[in-house]
Coordinates of C-alpha atoms and ligand atoms in Angstrom, one line a residue:
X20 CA -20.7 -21.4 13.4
X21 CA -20.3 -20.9 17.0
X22 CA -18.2 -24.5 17.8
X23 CA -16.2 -23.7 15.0
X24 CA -15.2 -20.5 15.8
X25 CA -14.6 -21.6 19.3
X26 CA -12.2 -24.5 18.1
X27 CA -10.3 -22.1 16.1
X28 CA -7.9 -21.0 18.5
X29 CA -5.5 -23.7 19.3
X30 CA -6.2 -25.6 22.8
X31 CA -3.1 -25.5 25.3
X32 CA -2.1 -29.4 26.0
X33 CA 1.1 -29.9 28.5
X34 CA 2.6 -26.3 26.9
X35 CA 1.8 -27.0 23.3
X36 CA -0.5 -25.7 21.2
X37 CA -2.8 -28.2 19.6
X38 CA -4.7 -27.1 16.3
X39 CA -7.7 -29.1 16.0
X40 CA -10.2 -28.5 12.6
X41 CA -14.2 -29.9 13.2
X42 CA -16.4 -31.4 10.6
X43 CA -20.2 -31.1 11.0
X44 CA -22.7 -32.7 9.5
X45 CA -26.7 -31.8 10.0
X46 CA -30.1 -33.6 9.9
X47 CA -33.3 -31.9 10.8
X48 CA -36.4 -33.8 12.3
X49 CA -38.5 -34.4 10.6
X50 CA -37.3 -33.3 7.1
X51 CA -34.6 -35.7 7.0
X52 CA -36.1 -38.8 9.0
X53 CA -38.5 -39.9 11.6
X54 CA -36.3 -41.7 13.8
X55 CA -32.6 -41.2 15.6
X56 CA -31.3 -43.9 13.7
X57 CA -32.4 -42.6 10.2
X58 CA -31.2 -39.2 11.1
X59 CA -27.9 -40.0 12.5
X60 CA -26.9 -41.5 9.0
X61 CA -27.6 -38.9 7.1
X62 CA -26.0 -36.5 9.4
X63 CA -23.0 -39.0 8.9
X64 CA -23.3 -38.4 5.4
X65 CA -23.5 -34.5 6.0
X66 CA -20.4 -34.3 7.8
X67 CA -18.7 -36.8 5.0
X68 CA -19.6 -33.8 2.8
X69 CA -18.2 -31.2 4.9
X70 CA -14.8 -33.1 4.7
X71 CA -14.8 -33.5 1.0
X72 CA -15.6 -29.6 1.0
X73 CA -12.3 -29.1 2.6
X74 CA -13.0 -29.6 5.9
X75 CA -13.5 -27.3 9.1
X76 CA -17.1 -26.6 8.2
X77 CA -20.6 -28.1 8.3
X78 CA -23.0 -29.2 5.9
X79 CA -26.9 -30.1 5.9
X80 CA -28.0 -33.3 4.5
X81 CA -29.7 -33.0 1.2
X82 CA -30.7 -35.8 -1.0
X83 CA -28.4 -34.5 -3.7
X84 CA -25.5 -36.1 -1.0
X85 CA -26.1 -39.7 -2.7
X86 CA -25.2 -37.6 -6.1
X87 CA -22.1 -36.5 -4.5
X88 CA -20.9 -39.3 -3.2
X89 CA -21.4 -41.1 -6.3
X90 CA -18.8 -38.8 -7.4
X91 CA -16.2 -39.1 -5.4
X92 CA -16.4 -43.1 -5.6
X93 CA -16.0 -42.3 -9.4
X94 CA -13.3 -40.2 -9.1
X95 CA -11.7 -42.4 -7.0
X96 CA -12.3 -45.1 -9.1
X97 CA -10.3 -43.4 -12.0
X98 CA -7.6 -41.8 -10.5
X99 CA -6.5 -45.4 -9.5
X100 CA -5.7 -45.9 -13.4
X101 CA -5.2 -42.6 -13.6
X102 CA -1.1 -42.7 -14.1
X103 CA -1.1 -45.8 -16.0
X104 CA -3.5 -44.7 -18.4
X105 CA -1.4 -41.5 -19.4
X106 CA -4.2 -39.3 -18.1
X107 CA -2.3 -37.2 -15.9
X108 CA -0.1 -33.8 -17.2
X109 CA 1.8 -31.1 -15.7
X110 CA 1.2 -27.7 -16.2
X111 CA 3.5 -24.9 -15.1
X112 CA 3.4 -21.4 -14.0
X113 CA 5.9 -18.8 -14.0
X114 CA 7.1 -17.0 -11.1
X115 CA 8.5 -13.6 -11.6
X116 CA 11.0 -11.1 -9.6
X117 CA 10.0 -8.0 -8.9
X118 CA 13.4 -5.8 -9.0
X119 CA 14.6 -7.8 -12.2
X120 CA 11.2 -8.3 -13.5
X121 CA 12.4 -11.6 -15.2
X122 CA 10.7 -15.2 -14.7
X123 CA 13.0 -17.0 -12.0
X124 CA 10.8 -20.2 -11.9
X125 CA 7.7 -22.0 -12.3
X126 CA 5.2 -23.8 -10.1
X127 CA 3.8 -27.4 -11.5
X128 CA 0.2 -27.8 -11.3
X129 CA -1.4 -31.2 -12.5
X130 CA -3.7 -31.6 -14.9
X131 CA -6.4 -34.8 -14.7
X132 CA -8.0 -35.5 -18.4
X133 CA -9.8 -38.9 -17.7
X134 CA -11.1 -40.7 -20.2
X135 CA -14.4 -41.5 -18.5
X136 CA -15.2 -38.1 -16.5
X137 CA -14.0 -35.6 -18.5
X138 CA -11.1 -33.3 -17.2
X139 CA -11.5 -32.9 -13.2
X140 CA -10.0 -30.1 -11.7
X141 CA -7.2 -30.6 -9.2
X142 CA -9.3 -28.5 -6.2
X143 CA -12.2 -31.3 -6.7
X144 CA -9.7 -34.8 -7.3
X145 CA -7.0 -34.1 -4.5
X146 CA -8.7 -33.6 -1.7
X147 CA -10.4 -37.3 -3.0
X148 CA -6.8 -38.3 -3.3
X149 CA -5.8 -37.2 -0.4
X150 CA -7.9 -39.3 1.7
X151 CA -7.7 -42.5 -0.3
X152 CA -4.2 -42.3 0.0
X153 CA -3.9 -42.4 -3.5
X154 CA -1.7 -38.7 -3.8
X155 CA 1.1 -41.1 -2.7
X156 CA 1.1 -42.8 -6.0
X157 CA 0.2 -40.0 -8.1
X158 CA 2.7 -37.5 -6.1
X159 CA 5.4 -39.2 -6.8
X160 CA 4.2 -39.4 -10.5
X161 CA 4.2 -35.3 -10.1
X162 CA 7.5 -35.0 -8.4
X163 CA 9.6 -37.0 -10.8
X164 CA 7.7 -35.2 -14.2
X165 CA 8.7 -31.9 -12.3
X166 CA 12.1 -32.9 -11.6
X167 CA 12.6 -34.2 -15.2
X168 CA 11.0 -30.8 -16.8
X169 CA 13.1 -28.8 -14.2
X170 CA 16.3 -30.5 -15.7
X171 CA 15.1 -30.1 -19.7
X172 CA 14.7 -26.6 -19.0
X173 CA 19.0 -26.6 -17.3
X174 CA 19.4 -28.2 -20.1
X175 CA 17.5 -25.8 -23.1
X176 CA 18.1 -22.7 -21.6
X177 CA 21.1 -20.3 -19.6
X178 CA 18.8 -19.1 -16.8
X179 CA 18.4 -21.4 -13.3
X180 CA 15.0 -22.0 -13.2
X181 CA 13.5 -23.3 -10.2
X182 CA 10.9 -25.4 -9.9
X183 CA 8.2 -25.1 -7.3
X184 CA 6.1 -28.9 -6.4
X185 CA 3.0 -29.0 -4.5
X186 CA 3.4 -31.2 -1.4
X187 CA 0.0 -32.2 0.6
X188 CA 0.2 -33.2 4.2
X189 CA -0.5 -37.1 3.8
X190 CA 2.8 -37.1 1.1
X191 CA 4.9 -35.2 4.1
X192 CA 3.5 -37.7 6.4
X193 CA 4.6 -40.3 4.1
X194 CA 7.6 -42.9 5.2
X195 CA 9.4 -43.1 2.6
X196 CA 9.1 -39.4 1.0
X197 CA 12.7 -37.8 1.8
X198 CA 14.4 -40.9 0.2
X199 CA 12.7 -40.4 -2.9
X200 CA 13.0 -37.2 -3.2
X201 CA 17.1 -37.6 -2.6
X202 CA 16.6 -40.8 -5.6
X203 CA 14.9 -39.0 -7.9
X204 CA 17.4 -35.6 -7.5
X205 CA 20.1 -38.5 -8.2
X206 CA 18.4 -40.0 -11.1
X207 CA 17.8 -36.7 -13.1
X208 CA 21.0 -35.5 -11.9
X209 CA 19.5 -32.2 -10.4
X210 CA 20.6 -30.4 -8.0
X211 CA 18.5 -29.2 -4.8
X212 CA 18.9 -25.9 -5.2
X213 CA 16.6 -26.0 -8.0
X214 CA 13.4 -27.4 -6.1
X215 CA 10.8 -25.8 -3.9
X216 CA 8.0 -27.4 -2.4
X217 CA 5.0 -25.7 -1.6
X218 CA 3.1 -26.8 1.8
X219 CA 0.1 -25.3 3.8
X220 CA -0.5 -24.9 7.4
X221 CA -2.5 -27.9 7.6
X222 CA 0.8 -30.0 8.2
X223 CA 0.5 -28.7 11.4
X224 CA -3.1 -30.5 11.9
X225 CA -1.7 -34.3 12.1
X226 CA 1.2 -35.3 13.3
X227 CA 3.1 -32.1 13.7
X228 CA 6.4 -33.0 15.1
X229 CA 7.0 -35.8 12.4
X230 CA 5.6 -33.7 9.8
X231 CA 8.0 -31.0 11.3
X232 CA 11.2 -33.2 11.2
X233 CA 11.1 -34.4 7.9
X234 CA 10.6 -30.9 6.6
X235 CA 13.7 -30.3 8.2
X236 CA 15.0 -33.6 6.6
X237 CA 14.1 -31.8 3.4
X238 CA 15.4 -28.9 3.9
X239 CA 19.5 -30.7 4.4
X240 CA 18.9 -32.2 1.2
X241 CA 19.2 -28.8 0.0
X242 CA 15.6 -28.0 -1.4
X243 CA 13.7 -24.6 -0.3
X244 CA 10.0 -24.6 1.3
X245 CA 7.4 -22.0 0.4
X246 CA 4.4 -21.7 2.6
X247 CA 1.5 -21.9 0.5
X248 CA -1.9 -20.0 0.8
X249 CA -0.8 -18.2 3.9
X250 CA -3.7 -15.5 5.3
X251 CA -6.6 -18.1 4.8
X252 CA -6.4 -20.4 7.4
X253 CA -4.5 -20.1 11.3
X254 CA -2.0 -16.9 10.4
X255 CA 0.0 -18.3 13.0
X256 CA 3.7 -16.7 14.1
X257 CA 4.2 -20.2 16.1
X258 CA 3.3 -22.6 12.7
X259 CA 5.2 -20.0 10.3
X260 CA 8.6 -20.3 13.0
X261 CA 8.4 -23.8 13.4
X262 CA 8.2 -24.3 9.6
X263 CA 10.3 -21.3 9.1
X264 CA 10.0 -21.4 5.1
X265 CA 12.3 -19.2 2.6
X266 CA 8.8 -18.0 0.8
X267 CA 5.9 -16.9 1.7
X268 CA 2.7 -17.2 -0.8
X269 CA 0.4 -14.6 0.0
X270 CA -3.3 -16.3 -0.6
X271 CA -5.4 -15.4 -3.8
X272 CA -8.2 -14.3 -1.6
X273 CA -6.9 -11.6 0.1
X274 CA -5.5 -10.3 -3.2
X275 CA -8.4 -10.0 -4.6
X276 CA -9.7 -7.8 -1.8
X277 CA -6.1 -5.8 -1.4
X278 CA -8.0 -2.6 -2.3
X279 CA -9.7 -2.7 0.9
X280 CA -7.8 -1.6 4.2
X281 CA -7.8 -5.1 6.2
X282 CA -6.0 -6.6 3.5
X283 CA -4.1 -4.5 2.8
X284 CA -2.8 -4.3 6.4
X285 CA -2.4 -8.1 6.5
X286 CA -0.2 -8.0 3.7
X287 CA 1.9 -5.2 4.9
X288 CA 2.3 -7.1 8.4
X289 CA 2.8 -10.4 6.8
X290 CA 5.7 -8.3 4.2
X291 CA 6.8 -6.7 7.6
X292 CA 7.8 -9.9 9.5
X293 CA 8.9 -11.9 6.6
X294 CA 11.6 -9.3 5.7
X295 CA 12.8 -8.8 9.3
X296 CA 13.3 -13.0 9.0
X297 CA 14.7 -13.3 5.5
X298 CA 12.0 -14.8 4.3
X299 CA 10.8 -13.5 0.6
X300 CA 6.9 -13.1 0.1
X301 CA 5.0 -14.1 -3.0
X302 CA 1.7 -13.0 -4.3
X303 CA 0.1 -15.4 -5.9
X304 CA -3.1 -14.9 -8.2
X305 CA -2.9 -11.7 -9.7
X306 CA -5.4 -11.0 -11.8
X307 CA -5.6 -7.2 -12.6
X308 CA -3.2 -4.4 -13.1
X309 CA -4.6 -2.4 -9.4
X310 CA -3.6 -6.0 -7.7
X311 CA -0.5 -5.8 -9.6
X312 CA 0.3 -2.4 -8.8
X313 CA -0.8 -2.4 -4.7
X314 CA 1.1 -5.7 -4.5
X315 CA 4.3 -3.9 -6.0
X316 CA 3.8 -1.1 -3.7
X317 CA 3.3 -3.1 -0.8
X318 CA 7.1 -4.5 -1.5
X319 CA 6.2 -8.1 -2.0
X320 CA 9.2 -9.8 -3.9
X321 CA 7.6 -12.3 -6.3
X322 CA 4.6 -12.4 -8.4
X323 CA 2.3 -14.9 -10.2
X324 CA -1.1 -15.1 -11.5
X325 CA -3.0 -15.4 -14.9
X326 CA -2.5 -10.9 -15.8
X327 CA 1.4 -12.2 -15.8
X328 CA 1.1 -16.0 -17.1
X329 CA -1.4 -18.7 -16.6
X330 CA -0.3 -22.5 -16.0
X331 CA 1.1 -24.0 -19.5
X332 CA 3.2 -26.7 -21.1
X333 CA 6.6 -26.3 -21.1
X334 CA 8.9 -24.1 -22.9
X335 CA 7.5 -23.3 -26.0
X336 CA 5.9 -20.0 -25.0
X337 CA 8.5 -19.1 -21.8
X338 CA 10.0 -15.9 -23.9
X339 CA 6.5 -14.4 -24.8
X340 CA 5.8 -14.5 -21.7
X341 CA 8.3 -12.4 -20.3
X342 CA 8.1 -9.6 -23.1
X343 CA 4.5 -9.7 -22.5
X344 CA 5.4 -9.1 -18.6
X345 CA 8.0 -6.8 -18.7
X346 CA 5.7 -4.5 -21.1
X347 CA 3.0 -4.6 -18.1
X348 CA 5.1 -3.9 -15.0
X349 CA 6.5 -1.2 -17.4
X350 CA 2.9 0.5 -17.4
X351 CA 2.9 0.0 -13.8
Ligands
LIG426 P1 -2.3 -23.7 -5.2 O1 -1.0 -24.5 -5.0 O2 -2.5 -22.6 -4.3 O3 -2.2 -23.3 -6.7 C1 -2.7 -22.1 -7.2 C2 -4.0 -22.3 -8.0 O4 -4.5 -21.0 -8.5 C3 -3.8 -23.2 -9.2 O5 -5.1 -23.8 -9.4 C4 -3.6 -22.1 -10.3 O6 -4.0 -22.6 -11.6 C5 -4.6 -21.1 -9.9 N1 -4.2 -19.7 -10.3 C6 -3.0 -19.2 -10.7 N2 -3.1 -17.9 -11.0 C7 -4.4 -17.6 -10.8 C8 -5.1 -16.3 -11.0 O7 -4.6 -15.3 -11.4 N3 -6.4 -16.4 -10.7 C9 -7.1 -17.5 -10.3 N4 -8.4 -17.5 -10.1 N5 -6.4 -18.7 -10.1 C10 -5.1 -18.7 -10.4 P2 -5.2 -25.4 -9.7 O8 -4.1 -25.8 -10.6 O9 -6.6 -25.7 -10.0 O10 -4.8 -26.0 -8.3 C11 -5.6 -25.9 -7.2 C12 -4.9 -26.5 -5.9 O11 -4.8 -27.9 -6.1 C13 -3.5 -25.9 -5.7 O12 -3.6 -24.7 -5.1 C14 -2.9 -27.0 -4.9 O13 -3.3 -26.9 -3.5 C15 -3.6 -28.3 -5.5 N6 -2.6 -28.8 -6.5 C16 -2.5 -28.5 -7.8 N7 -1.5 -29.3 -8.3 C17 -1.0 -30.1 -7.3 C18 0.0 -31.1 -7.3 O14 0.7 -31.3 -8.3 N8 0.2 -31.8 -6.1 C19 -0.6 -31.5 -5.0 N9 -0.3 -32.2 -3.9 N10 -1.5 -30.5 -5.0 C20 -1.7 -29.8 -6.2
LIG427 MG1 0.9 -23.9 -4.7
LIG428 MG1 -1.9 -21.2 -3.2

């Protein structure tokens, strides 16, 4: 706990601020093995563990590791075929306006039924994706579904929906991503203004500057950025100016705790400097009517979370939705 917590803060390098995350991985002599050699693998394995589990943490070996990693070679295994095979769905979630109280958008959220394992949720196969490199692929898949649903929906309906994609760090990082972005706006004849592409602060971890500079390449094709998850991880003035984003999505876990005073402070600190930067703040997994009402209270401009709407195919149930919405903020 103690060398993570020390590596937290960013180390000063030539004036800049490197963020650096540490994955440990434990053996204990003589539980896990007689010899160095013996325990030095499986402390290997450990710390492979603590990077599937999201990283910055540590994990002890336990035998159930081979289990694990079973798994992941798996799901690796599928998501290869995954596309091809038809496996892979969108789902989408509104997003909804305070003042107007109407839904202004959706995010898209993917869906993984494979034939073999079963449906895999997106929080156990992405971070696998992730480091395979196989969210290039299967991002692109997402992206140009999105795009096309964001279009039918111009299309079906009178109301400008946006349409808010996921974007991990190795996609950003990826060559050729503006241009296909740019191609696939051209080929469903969309315009920009109707995208938004949720990042985290971990595109700060690798490769900052590039990461930085094709955000910015993003952001002249016309598309908005929304920093995702924000209060979880660094909370950091310098990564939320450099990526200067038009939203802010306040993370699930502090609204489930905005009852108590921390929280509740971060959130009216993060409202505070958002607003004095016209930047717009979201609260994202609102699940009862107190987090609905504090979040209201606290000014936050957007809301989403399964009390309002959960993730779901698109439209057939947009309008329900919104009557069943505007009835709850009216008991607000
Ligand atoms: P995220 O982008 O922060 O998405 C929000 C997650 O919270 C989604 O989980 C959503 O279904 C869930 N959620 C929404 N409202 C509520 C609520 O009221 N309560 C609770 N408990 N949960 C709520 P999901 O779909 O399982 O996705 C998990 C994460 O996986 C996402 O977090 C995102 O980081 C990643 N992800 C999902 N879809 C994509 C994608 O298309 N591309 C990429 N690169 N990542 C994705
Ligand atoms: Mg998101
Ligand atoms: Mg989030």
């Amino acid at each position: 706990d103690n060398i993570i917590k020390k590596l937290s803060n960013p180390i000063i390098i030539n004036d800049k601020e490197i963020f650096c995350t540490l994955s440990i991985g434990v053996s204990v002599y003589p539980i896990d093995g007689g010899d160095m050699p013996i325990l030095l693998k499986r402390a290997d394995m450990a710390m492979y563990l603590a990077k599937v589990n999201g990283k910055n943490r540590y994990e002890f070996f336990d035998i159930k590791i081979l289990e694990i990693l079973n798994r992941e070679f798996d799901i690796e295994k599928g998501l290869r075929v995954a596309v091809d095979k038809n496996e892979i769905k969108m789902l989408y979630q509104p997003k909804i306006k305070v003042d107007t109280e109407e839904v202004i958008g959706f995010e898209s959220l993917v869906r993984w039924n494979s034939k073999s394992l079963g449906i895999v949720s997106p929080s156990e196969f992405i971070p696998i994706a992730e480091s395979s490199g196989l969210i290039i692929p299967i991002g692109k898949y997402i992206i140009s579904e999105s795009f096309r649903k964001c279009k039918e929906l111009t299309l079906k309906t009178t109301k400008k929906f946006k349409m808010a994609i996921n974007l991990s760090e190795v996609q950003i990082r990826d060559e050729d991503i503006v241009s296909f972005i740019a191609e696939s706006l051209r080929i469903c004849d969309l315009s920009a203004e109707y995208i938004e592409f949720e990042i985290t602060e971990s595109i700060i971890m690798k490769s900052a500057e590039k990461n930085i500079n094709t955000l910015e390449k993003l952001k002249k094709l016309g598309v908005s950025l929304a920093l995702d998850d924000y209060g979880s991880g660094y909370n950091s003035d310098r990564i939320l100016l450099l990526i200067s984003p038009k939203f802010i999505k306040i993370d699930m876990d502090i609204i489930r705790n905005i009852d108590s005073d921390p929280e509740c402070k971060i959130v009216e600190n993060i409202v505070n400097y958002a607003h004095e930067r016209d930047m717009k703040l979201i609260a994202e997994g609102i699940e009862t009517i107190d987090e609905l009402k504090q979040v209201i209270k606290l000014k936050v401009d957007y809301l989403q979370g399964f009390l309002l709407a959960k993730p779901q195919y698109l439209p057939p149930r947009i309008q329900e939705d919104v009557i069943k919405l505007i009835q709850l903020l009216n008991e607000k």
